[in-house]
Amino acid sequence: MPYAPEQIEPKWQDFWARNDIFRAEVDQTKQKYYVLDMFPYPSGAGLHVGHPLGYTATDIVSRYKRMKGFNVLHPMGWDSFGLPAERYAMRTGIHPAITTKENTDTFRAQIQRLGFSYDWSRELATTSPDFVRWTQWIFLKLVENNLAYQAEVAVNWCPAQSTVLSNEEVKDGKYIETGDPVERRLMRQWMLKITAYAEKLLDDLDDLDWPDGIKAMQRNWIGQSHGAEISFAIEGSDAQVKVFTTRPDTLFGATYCVLAPEHPLVDAITRPEQREAVQTYVSETAKLSSFERSELNRDKTGAFTGAYAINPVNGAKTPIWVADYVTMDYGTGAVMAVPAHDTRDHEFARKFELPIIEVVTPEEGHDVQAEAWTGDGTLVNSSFLDGLDVDAAKAQVIEWLETEKAGQAKVTYRLRDWLFSRQRYWGEPIPIIHGEDGSYSTVPDQDLPLLPPKLEEYGPGPDGAPPLARATDWVQTTDPTTGKPGRRDLNTMPQWAGSCWYYLRFIDPNNDLAFVDTEKERYWMPVDLYVGGAEHAVLHLLYARFWHKVLYDLGLVSTAEPFQKLFNQGMILAHSYRDAQGRFYEPEKVEESSGKFYADGKELVQKIEKMSKSRFNVVNPDDVVREFGADSVRLYAMFMGPLEATKPWDTASIAGVRRFLNRVWRLVHDDDDNVDMARLTDEAPDAALNGQLQKMIAAVTSDIEELRFNTCVARLMEMTNTLTPMSRRPRFVIEQFILVLAPFAPHMAEELWGALGHETSIAYAPWPSVAEDALDAADAELKEYPIQINGKIRARVMAAPNLAGEDLLNVVKSDEKVAALLDQVTVLREIPIRDKLVNFVVKG
RNA sequence: GCGGGCGUGAUGGAAUGGUAGACAUAUCGGACUUAAAAUCCGAAGGGCUGACGCCCGUGUGGGUUCGAGUCCCACCGCCCGUACCA
């Protein structure tokens, strides 16, 4: 019987589980290594081949680090609150907890079939009461420290579904599931003060070993900008309008001011004769969705208030307009407009015929009346700033403003506070009790967790109230601190809450006294390697960093950052097939013929796209495991290409790695499936074979450290290709090879390790070290040196390896062919490169 | 617009500034077989040539260098993120 993964894989998975092989405990004598995957939402669709990609990578690192002697923490759990289960409950009446449990069981079984070395004793789910308890406890820490507050904010309201939607569920002003329009509505919501951490979140990025792209996205999202806040007095009023600008140097070029339509001063300053026009404009704007309002190609619109602001620097009267190109949620909600040097102001000024005053000299031939000049230049028309460049003028004008008390330097962030309430059922209820007088108090620690109440129906409550409002008995309660009647908060937390701290709970998942034990936390944190998709680049990773920093400032965790090294696996795409009408076909129904594709007699177009049900191109890992085995799936996932690259899945190509594993099996087994004693020898390998082995070990070791698994697999294949035709195979080489194979194809490695007579699991066998002297001895005989003439290869010379300098030149020049080549020309320069090549620079 | 990334055979991809295409898929040829599958061995970037060989070749155009897929500049194309951010 040949290699049969369907038999050996379940056997070893069972062995690992029964013997707690991957159980991790604090051990101060060993160096720790914490490898974490972004835990999945257990959806009804089951695992997707994208999951095993990242999980295989972290599993290889975990197994490698264990063999290197590290104490490895490698846990898995479930981000199990989520909307699909709730929607399913609304349709069927089946409680989301039931659906969630079923899906989790499916996911767990699918993941276990791939042979990952998780410490399953640490499995957790964000929906479990024990976990919810501590999520709520941390939220209350935020409340206690004034980092959570309630405010009236605009939310996405979907009238057709009578529910609030998250930003992620809204695209182009419509609910992505049904296409129903979504409008803005003011509601009282819980907000988390993430803006208080904007600066730390930005600064601490510098020391993290994260991909530059992700750091850049976080920096962008936080959006720090340096400028000035400037106060403009309003003519005939005590009020002032404060504007934020990054170009205070252009203050002399301000020809009007603009308030956002929602700006609180709009009403107060609008002159009676303009009131009707302004009110009409403001209410028209309010009707627009945020999508319509932010459409880039929209014409500028606005209305004049009739009021004038006084430019503090020169006393100039500038008209105050209301326009929706200024939004209330950035800066101060008001701007000074400098049309000569800002493209948006320029466009507005041209439309409403407002003056354009040049204050920075543009480059030759640029006319600010025709187009704004936003580059550097020399200040003009600006009194005491004349002659300065932009940077000097900024500093100068800020100094002047501070002296005159008309403004000051100011740093503004794009980051907004985090809207933390959802009008949902399947989430952690916000543990707050509201008093009749409008005050609120927190649910005491000993009453946590506060779980979602039992409901008959999971849809929105009466009058569009959140679903929790249906549980009237639950809502009506007594405030345990005051003894007065109160009402529970009707909101739940967003799905992000659990993932903000789950990596801490993995360290100590069963602790009843604390969210994590201090000593264990000190031992295991920070996470040394965190692998997941780039779709969480901003939201999850920013939210988790925020919570972690709050916990750090409260002295509850020992590191300022949770995830030291981050790596993003690339997206996996797949072939899709569609006909001229745009209908998709399942790949099994497609036939290929001379490079074209057909189904039902129609010619199809093949495309590489994201996997999705509607395109019929989703690959289920279970099917692939059944057909090829888990080790093949793992190897293929790694062999496809660089981990971070977006790349297409091609099930046919798995045959290649399966063939490789078949060959590996036969390195040890004969045709009758017995250990092949005839070929396996106890002789030491010759220098060439040992050299290749050592090079392979060195290459795989450094490639694992750098997460370049695709080339690891290629190195393993090369070794096998060398060993396969050999009639005598040194046991030493075979065993070293199996050790290096172990992290990649652990079932195969355990099986062969056992077949060769080892009685303990290969999981903790020491990783082979590289014999440096064997590396040098590798090419004991001859190697080929390419000979270049003026950089082009003209000959090849066989000579001893590792030659350099004069030695190399002498050998090369004594070669007949080289001598002939050099005979006709004048050699200007000789460039011998040690162990590589020789280049002759010649003339004639 | 801004930020990040990517362009290499039929295909996935490899290559500390030093032999471009490792490794694999698909293809073709051979061995084994009554036959097929499996397995093993071999061929293969393009062009010219009977052959030895020669020329061209990593999106395009320049540059640095003895030598560039790799470094620098400009451009073209594609992907991802983000945007009236003052």
XYZ file of N, CA and C in Angstrom, chain A residues 551-725:
525
model
N -5.422 49.598 28.862
C -5.082 48.626 29.905
C -3.661 48.857 30.414
N -2.780 49.235 29.513
C -1.383 49.502 29.891
C -1.313 50.704 30.823
N -2.037 51.762 30.466
C -2.020 52.958 31.303
C -2.652 52.700 32.672
N -3.561 51.712 32.738
C -4.172 51.373 34.025
C -3.311 50.373 34.793
N -2.154 50.013 34.216
C -1.264 49.080 34.897
C -1.740 47.638 34.841
N -2.630 47.324 33.918
C -3.202 45.973 33.881
C -2.474 45.037 32.926
N -1.695 45.605 32.023
C -0.842 44.777 31.161
C 0.549 45.397 31.133
N 1.533 44.594 30.696
C 2.926 45.011 30.871
C 3.567 45.597 29.620
N 2.886 45.551 28.475
C 3.491 46.076 27.251
C 2.626 47.196 26.690
N 3.260 48.160 26.037
C 2.514 49.279 25.470
C 1.813 48.882 24.176
N 2.323 47.835 23.526
C 1.732 47.381 22.268
C 1.460 45.885 22.354
N 0.370 45.433 21.744
C 0.057 44.002 21.838
C 0.768 43.113 20.819
N 0.966 43.597 19.598
C 1.430 42.712 18.526
C 2.768 43.196 17.979
N 3.866 42.524 18.369
C 5.181 43.007 17.989
C 5.422 42.877 16.492
N 5.158 41.689 15.948
C 5.373 41.501 14.513
C 4.049 41.114 13.881
N 3.729 41.787 12.807
C 2.476 41.507 12.099
C 2.811 41.103 10.677
N 2.061 40.135 10.175
C 2.271 39.728 8.788
C 0.915 39.514 8.143
N 0.744 40.033 6.933
C -0.531 39.868 6.237
C -0.406 38.817 5.159
N -1.224 37.783 5.264
C -1.242 36.824 4.169
C -2.044 37.425 3.030
N -1.711 37.034 1.798
C -2.407 37.569 0.639
C -3.748 36.892 0.427
N -4.561 37.519 -0.375
C -5.866 36.967 -0.687
C -5.714 35.831 -1.688
N -6.565 34.817 -1.553
C -6.539 33.729 -2.524
C -7.682 33.924 -3.514
N -7.335 33.911 -4.770
C -8.324 34.075 -5.827
C -8.573 32.724 -6.473
N -9.549 32.688 -7.355
C -9.815 31.435 -8.062
C -10.373 31.745 -9.437
N -10.269 30.753 -10.333
C -10.797 30.930 -11.688
C -12.318 30.933 -11.649
N -12.899 31.836 -12.410
C -14.346 31.804 -12.581
C -14.617 31.720 -14.083
N -15.785 31.194 -14.422
C -16.126 31.029 -15.836
C -17.504 31.605 -16.075
N -17.602 32.501 -17.037
C -18.940 33.021 -17.339
C -19.140 33.151 -18.838
N -20.422 33.058 -19.232
C -20.732 33.150 -20.657
C -21.005 34.603 -21.033
N -21.354 34.803 -22.302
C -21.542 36.161 -22.808
C -22.659 36.890 -22.065
N -23.619 36.139 -21.514
C -24.719 36.769 -20.774
C -24.310 37.109 -19.346
N -23.110 36.717 -18.967
C -22.663 37.023 -17.611
C -23.009 35.941 -16.608
N -23.553 34.808 -17.096
C -23.903 33.717 -16.177
C -22.656 32.923 -15.811
N -22.531 32.583 -14.542
C -21.364 31.832 -14.090
C -21.608 30.335 -14.174
N -20.525 29.586 -14.398
C -20.594 28.128 -14.450
C -19.658 27.519 -13.429
N -20.068 26.377 -12.865
C -19.205 25.687 -11.920
C -18.019 25.103 -12.673
N -16.835 25.193 -12.081
C -15.624 24.745 -12.790
C -15.711 23.291 -13.265
N -16.447 22.430 -12.529
C -16.523 21.016 -12.930
C -17.228 20.859 -14.271
N -18.095 21.815 -14.596
C -18.870 21.690 -15.830
C -18.136 22.261 -17.040
N -16.996 22.878 -16.767
C -16.289 23.568 -17.839
C -15.312 22.617 -18.514
N -15.287 22.676 -19.837
C -14.304 21.874 -20.566
C -13.351 22.787 -21.305
N -12.074 22.373 -21.290
C -11.089 23.178 -21.974
C -10.727 22.530 -23.293
N -10.580 23.359 -24.297
C -10.172 22.830 -25.588
C -9.330 23.878 -26.287
N -8.099 23.545 -26.553
C -7.089 24.429 -27.144
C -7.171 25.860 -26.602
N -7.081 25.937 -25.269
C -6.983 27.237 -24.631
C -8.304 27.983 -24.490
N -9.395 27.388 -24.990
C -10.693 28.044 -24.798
C -11.565 27.179 -23.903
N -12.586 27.807 -23.324
C -13.377 27.115 -22.329
C -14.842 27.062 -22.764
N -15.456 25.906 -22.556
C -16.838 25.712 -22.991
C -17.658 25.023 -21.919
N -18.957 25.354 -21.882
C -19.924 24.600 -21.083
C -21.273 24.764 -21.757
N -22.058 23.717 -21.763
C -23.365 23.725 -22.437
C -23.236 24.284 -23.859
N -22.146 24.009 -24.510
C -21.988 24.454 -25.894
C -21.677 25.931 -26.051
N -21.541 26.635 -24.947
C -21.232 28.061 -25.058
C -19.763 28.308 -24.728
N -19.209 29.293 -25.387
C -17.842 29.646 -25.052
C -17.842 30.532 -23.813
N -16.903 30.266 -22.918
C -16.870 31.004 -21.650
C -15.605 31.838 -21.547
N -15.702 32.854 -20.706
C -14.530 33.669 -20.426
C -13.995 33.246 -19.070
N -12.692 32.926 -19.023
C -12.074 32.568 -17.758
C -11.483 33.826 -17.133
N -11.764 33.990 -15.840
C -11.213 35.141 -15.134
C -10.712 34.696 -13.784
N -9.731 35.419 -13.271
C -9.266 35.142 -11.914
C -9.871 36.199 -11.009
N -10.688 35.741 -10.039
C -11.420 36.692 -9.197
C -11.415 36.221 -7.755
N -11.883 37.111 -6.892
C -12.117 36.743 -5.506
C -13.063 35.557 -5.465
N -12.853 34.687 -4.467
C -13.788 33.576 -4.338
C -15.117 34.090 -3.806
N -16.229 33.652 -4.430
C -17.537 33.968 -3.870
C -18.534 32.954 -4.376
N -19.516 32.713 -3.515
C -20.563 31.741 -3.850
C -21.173 32.025 -5.207
N -21.458 33.328 -5.449
C -22.184 33.663 -6.673
C -21.349 33.397 -7.914
N -20.039 33.316 -7.759
C -19.208 33.033 -8.938
C -18.892 31.545 -9.061
N -19.408 30.747 -8.133
C -19.177 29.297 -8.132
C -17.692 28.951 -8.085
N -16.881 29.795 -7.484
C -15.452 29.486 -7.514
C -14.847 29.333 -6.117
N -15.713 29.038 -5.138
C -15.209 28.833 -3.782
C -14.624 27.428 -3.672
N -13.445 27.329 -3.104
C -12.824 26.027 -2.892
C -12.961 25.664 -1.423
N -13.556 24.511 -1.149
C -13.739 24.060 0.225
C -12.556 23.179 0.618
N -11.844 23.556 1.691
C -10.659 22.789 2.070
C -10.969 21.321 2.369
N -12.181 21.041 2.880
C -12.524 19.639 3.166
C -12.387 18.762 1.930
N -12.891 19.261 0.809
C -12.832 18.475 -0.430
C -11.392 18.202 -0.810
N -10.566 19.213 -0.651
C -9.178 19.076 -1.063
C -8.434 18.134 -0.112
N -8.743 18.228 1.180
C -8.117 17.324 2.146
C -8.526 15.890 1.814
N -9.793 15.678 1.496
C -10.271 14.332 1.194
C -9.529 13.764 -0.013
N -9.317 14.595 -1.004
C -8.709 14.096 -2.229
C -7.184 13.932 -2.127
N -6.524 14.890 -1.451
C -5.057 14.879 -1.487
C -4.408 14.670 -0.119
N -5.159 14.906 0.970
C -4.569 14.817 2.303
C -4.180 16.192 2.827
N -4.171 16.299 4.160
C -3.898 17.589 4.803
C -2.477 18.059 4.532
N -1.512 17.143 4.570
C -0.129 17.560 4.342
C 0.023 18.168 2.948
N -0.689 17.608 1.966
C -0.616 18.159 0.610
C -1.231 19.553 0.555
N -2.356 19.731 1.253
C -2.997 21.039 1.251
C -2.079 22.074 1.896
N -1.476 21.685 3.011
C -0.554 22.598 3.698
C 0.610 22.972 2.784
N 1.205 21.960 2.166
C 2.353 22.226 1.312
C 1.951 23.076 0.114
N 0.802 22.756 -0.466
C 0.396 23.535 -1.637
C 0.157 24.999 -1.256
N -0.526 25.201 -0.120
C -0.815 26.578 0.308
C 0.482 27.378 0.435
N 1.525 26.713 0.910
C 2.806 27.404 1.064
C 3.541 27.548 -0.263
N 3.353 26.561 -1.130
C 4.130 26.490 -2.365
C 3.586 27.420 -3.454
N 2.332 27.845 -3.296
C 1.673 28.676 -4.310
C 2.458 29.933 -4.661
N 3.121 30.481 -3.678
C 3.827 31.736 -3.910
C 4.115 32.381 -2.577
N 4.650 33.595 -2.571
C 4.941 34.261 -1.305
C 3.663 34.412 -0.475
N 3.806 34.242 0.824
C 2.645 34.279 1.716
C 1.848 35.571 1.560
N 2.549 36.670 1.338
C 1.849 37.954 1.323
C 1.197 38.262 -0.028
N 1.509 37.457 -1.055
C 1.019 37.789 -2.394
C -0.434 37.360 -2.589
N -1.160 38.123 -3.383
C -2.480 37.725 -3.847
C -2.252 36.727 -4.971
N -2.864 35.551 -4.882
C -2.544 34.540 -5.884
C -3.701 33.578 -6.117
N -3.766 33.025 -7.304
C -4.901 32.152 -7.618
C -4.695 30.721 -7.140
N -5.732 30.141 -6.598
C -5.751 28.745 -6.180
C -5.963 27.910 -7.433
N -5.186 26.831 -7.557
C -5.358 25.964 -8.705
C -5.275 24.528 -8.217
N -6.455 23.955 -8.005
C -6.502 22.631 -7.386
C -5.649 21.628 -8.166
N -5.585 21.768 -9.494
C -4.802 20.822 -10.300
C -3.337 20.815 -9.883
N -2.845 21.965 -9.434
C -1.431 22.048 -9.085
C -1.090 21.301 -7.798
N -2.104 20.952 -7.000
C -1.810 20.229 -5.763
C -1.211 18.873 -6.098
N -1.527 18.356 -7.287
C -0.961 17.080 -7.713
C 0.551 17.104 -7.573
N 1.162 18.235 -7.820
C 2.612 18.343 -7.754
C 3.146 18.084 -6.355
N 2.532 18.714 -5.343
C 3.026 18.507 -3.985
C 2.655 17.108 -3.491
N 1.515 16.588 -3.964
C 1.159 15.219 -3.592
C 2.180 14.230 -4.161
N 2.620 14.458 -5.386
C 3.652 13.605 -5.983
C 4.942 13.682 -5.171
N 5.240 14.900 -4.719
C 6.424 15.083 -3.884
C 6.318 14.225 -2.618
N 5.146 14.261 -1.965
C 4.989 13.482 -0.737
C 5.060 11.981 -1.029
N 4.522 11.555 -2.174
C 4.638 10.143 -2.561
C 6.107 9.743 -2.644
N 6.907 10.617 -3.233
C 8.340 10.319 -3.367
C 9.022 10.267 -2.000
N 8.612 11.204 -1.121
C 9.181 11.199 0.222
C 8.861 9.876 0.909
N 7.635 9.421 0.741
C 7.221 8.139 1.340
C 8.125 7.017 0.860
N 8.438 7.031 -0.430
C 9.238 5.955 -1.010
C 10.734 6.097 -0.717
N 11.118 7.255 -0.153
C 12.508 7.349 0.291
C 12.755 6.357 1.425
N 11.681 6.067 2.162
C 11.807 5.228 3.348
C 11.184 3.852 3.134
N 10.142 3.796 2.263
C 9.423 2.530 2.088
C 9.725 1.903 0.732
N 9.733 0.544 0.702
C 9.887 -0.151 -0.578
C 8.512 -0.402 -1.188
N 8.488 -1.134 -2.294
C 7.228 -1.347 -3.013
C 6.198 -2.095 -2.183
N 6.672 -2.869 -1.204
C 5.731 -3.604 -0.356
C 5.382 -2.813 0.893
N 5.781 -1.545 0.898
C 5.428 -0.659 1.995
C 6.141 -1.010 3.301
N 7.228 -1.745 3.186
C 8.044 -1.983 4.377
C 9.180 -0.966 4.365
N 9.760 -0.761 5.549
C 10.907 0.143 5.587
C 12.000 -0.462 4.709
N 12.531 0.361 3.813
C 13.409 -0.111 2.752
C 14.837 -0.288 3.268
N 15.055 -1.415 3.960
C 16.357 -1.625 4.578
C 17.461 -1.796 3.542
N 17.074 -2.240 2.357
C 18.081 -2.490 1.331
C 18.782 -1.200 0.922
N 18.043 -0.144 0.893
C 18.635 1.112 0.438
C 19.129 1.985 1.585
N 18.545 1.794 2.759
C 18.878 2.650 3.889
C 20.190 2.168 4.499
N 21.199 3.020 4.513
C 22.492 2.563 5.022
C 22.925 3.404 6.204
N 23.826 2.852 6.974
C 24.360 3.590 8.102
C 25.651 4.303 7.741
N 26.007 4.264 6.445
C 27.220 4.961 6.019
C 27.039 6.467 6.167
N 28.166 7.133 6.340
C 28.125 8.588 6.328
C 27.965 9.049 4.878
N 27.251 10.141 4.646
C 27.077 10.631 3.282
C 28.395 11.173 2.730
N 28.546 11.121 1.414
C 29.753 11.722 0.843
C 29.639 13.246 0.914
N 30.742 13.913 0.600
C 30.801 15.356 0.799
C 29.751 16.091 -0.030
N 29.519 15.630 -1.252
C 28.564 16.326 -2.109
C 27.150 16.234 -1.540
N 26.766 15.016 -1.147
C 25.419 14.827 -0.612
C 25.270 15.579 0.707
N 26.270 15.441 1.572
C 26.189 16.125 2.849
C 26.163 17.643 2.636
N 26.942 18.109 1.672
C 26.944 19.539 1.377
C 25.565 20.014 0.950
N 24.917 19.252 0.086
C 23.580 19.643 -0.360
C 22.606 19.645 0.812
N 22.730 18.623 1.667
C 21.868 18.544 2.851
C 22.057 19.774 3.735
N 23.308 20.119 3.997
C 23.576 21.243 4.893
C 23.072 22.556 4.289
N 23.269 22.695 2.977
C 22.762 23.908 2.318
C 21.247 23.987 2.428
N 20.604 22.834 2.264
C 19.146 22.779 2.358
C 18.708 23.188 3.764
N 19.365 22.633 4.779
C 18.983 22.968 6.161
C 19.164 24.476 6.407
N 20.294 25.004 5.956
C 20.571 26.431 6.168
C 19.527 27.288 5.463
N 19.180 26.903 4.224
C 18.230 27.703 3.446
C 16.839 27.652 4.062
N 16.393 26.444 4.451
C 15.043 26.330 5.016
C 14.974 27.083 6.342
N 16.028 26.967 7.154
C 16.022 27.648 8.448
C 15.855 29.162 8.263
N 16.648 29.740 7.376
C 16.541 31.199 7.251
C 15.240 31.589 6.549
N 14.770 30.746 5.629
C 13.504 31.064 4.957
C 12.314 31.002 5.912
N 12.335 30.068 6.872
C 11.239 30.033 7.854
C 11.275 31.304 8.689
N 12.476 31.679 9.128
C 12.599 32.876 9.963
C 12.037 34.099 9.228
N 12.174 34.111 7.904
C 11.694 35.258 7.125
C 10.321 35.019 6.514
N 9.677 33.934 6.912
C 8.322 33.597 6.449
C 8.263 33.430 4.927
N 9.333 32.884 4.361
C 9.331 32.625 2.912
C 9.204 31.127 2.685
N 7.961 30.669 2.829
C 7.741 29.222 2.866
C 7.751 28.589 1.480
N 7.439 29.379 0.443
C 7.391 28.809 -0.905
C 8.756 28.254 -1.311
N 9.815 28.978 -0.960
C 11.143 28.502 -1.342
C 11.591 27.352 -0.429
N 11.065 27.291 0.792
C 11.354 26.135 1.648
C 10.907 24.859 0.955
N 9.684 24.890 0.435
C 9.143 23.685 -0.193
C 9.998 23.298 -1.402
N 10.423 24.290 -2.165
C 11.267 24.000 -3.335
C 12.576 23.337 -2.905
N 13.162 23.821 -1.784
C 14.415 23.229 -1.305
C 14.196 21.766 -0.909
N 13.057 21.507 -0.246
C 12.750 20.126 0.158
C 12.587 19.239 -1.071
N 11.966 19.781 -2.117
C 11.757 18.999 -3.348
C 13.092 18.668 -4.014
N 13.987 19.646 -4.017
C 15.302 19.400 -4.612
C 16.016 18.252 -3.904
N 15.927 18.271 -2.576
C 16.588 17.220 -1.792
C 16.011 15.860 -2.167
N 14.700 15.812 -2.271
C 14.054 14.551 -2.629
C 14.460 14.116 -4.031
N 14.546 15.052 -4.940
C 14.935 14.716 -6.304
C 16.343 14.139 -6.347
N 17.195 14.573 -5.432
C 18.545 14.004 -5.364
C 18.509 12.595 -4.773
N 17.717 12.433 -3.717
C 17.721 11.161 -2.990
C 16.990 10.053 -3.743
N 15.955 10.409 -4.506
C 15.118 9.389 -5.142
C 15.904 8.397 -6.006
N 16.774 8.838 -6.912
C 17.448 7.850 -7.760
C 18.581 7.101 -7.062
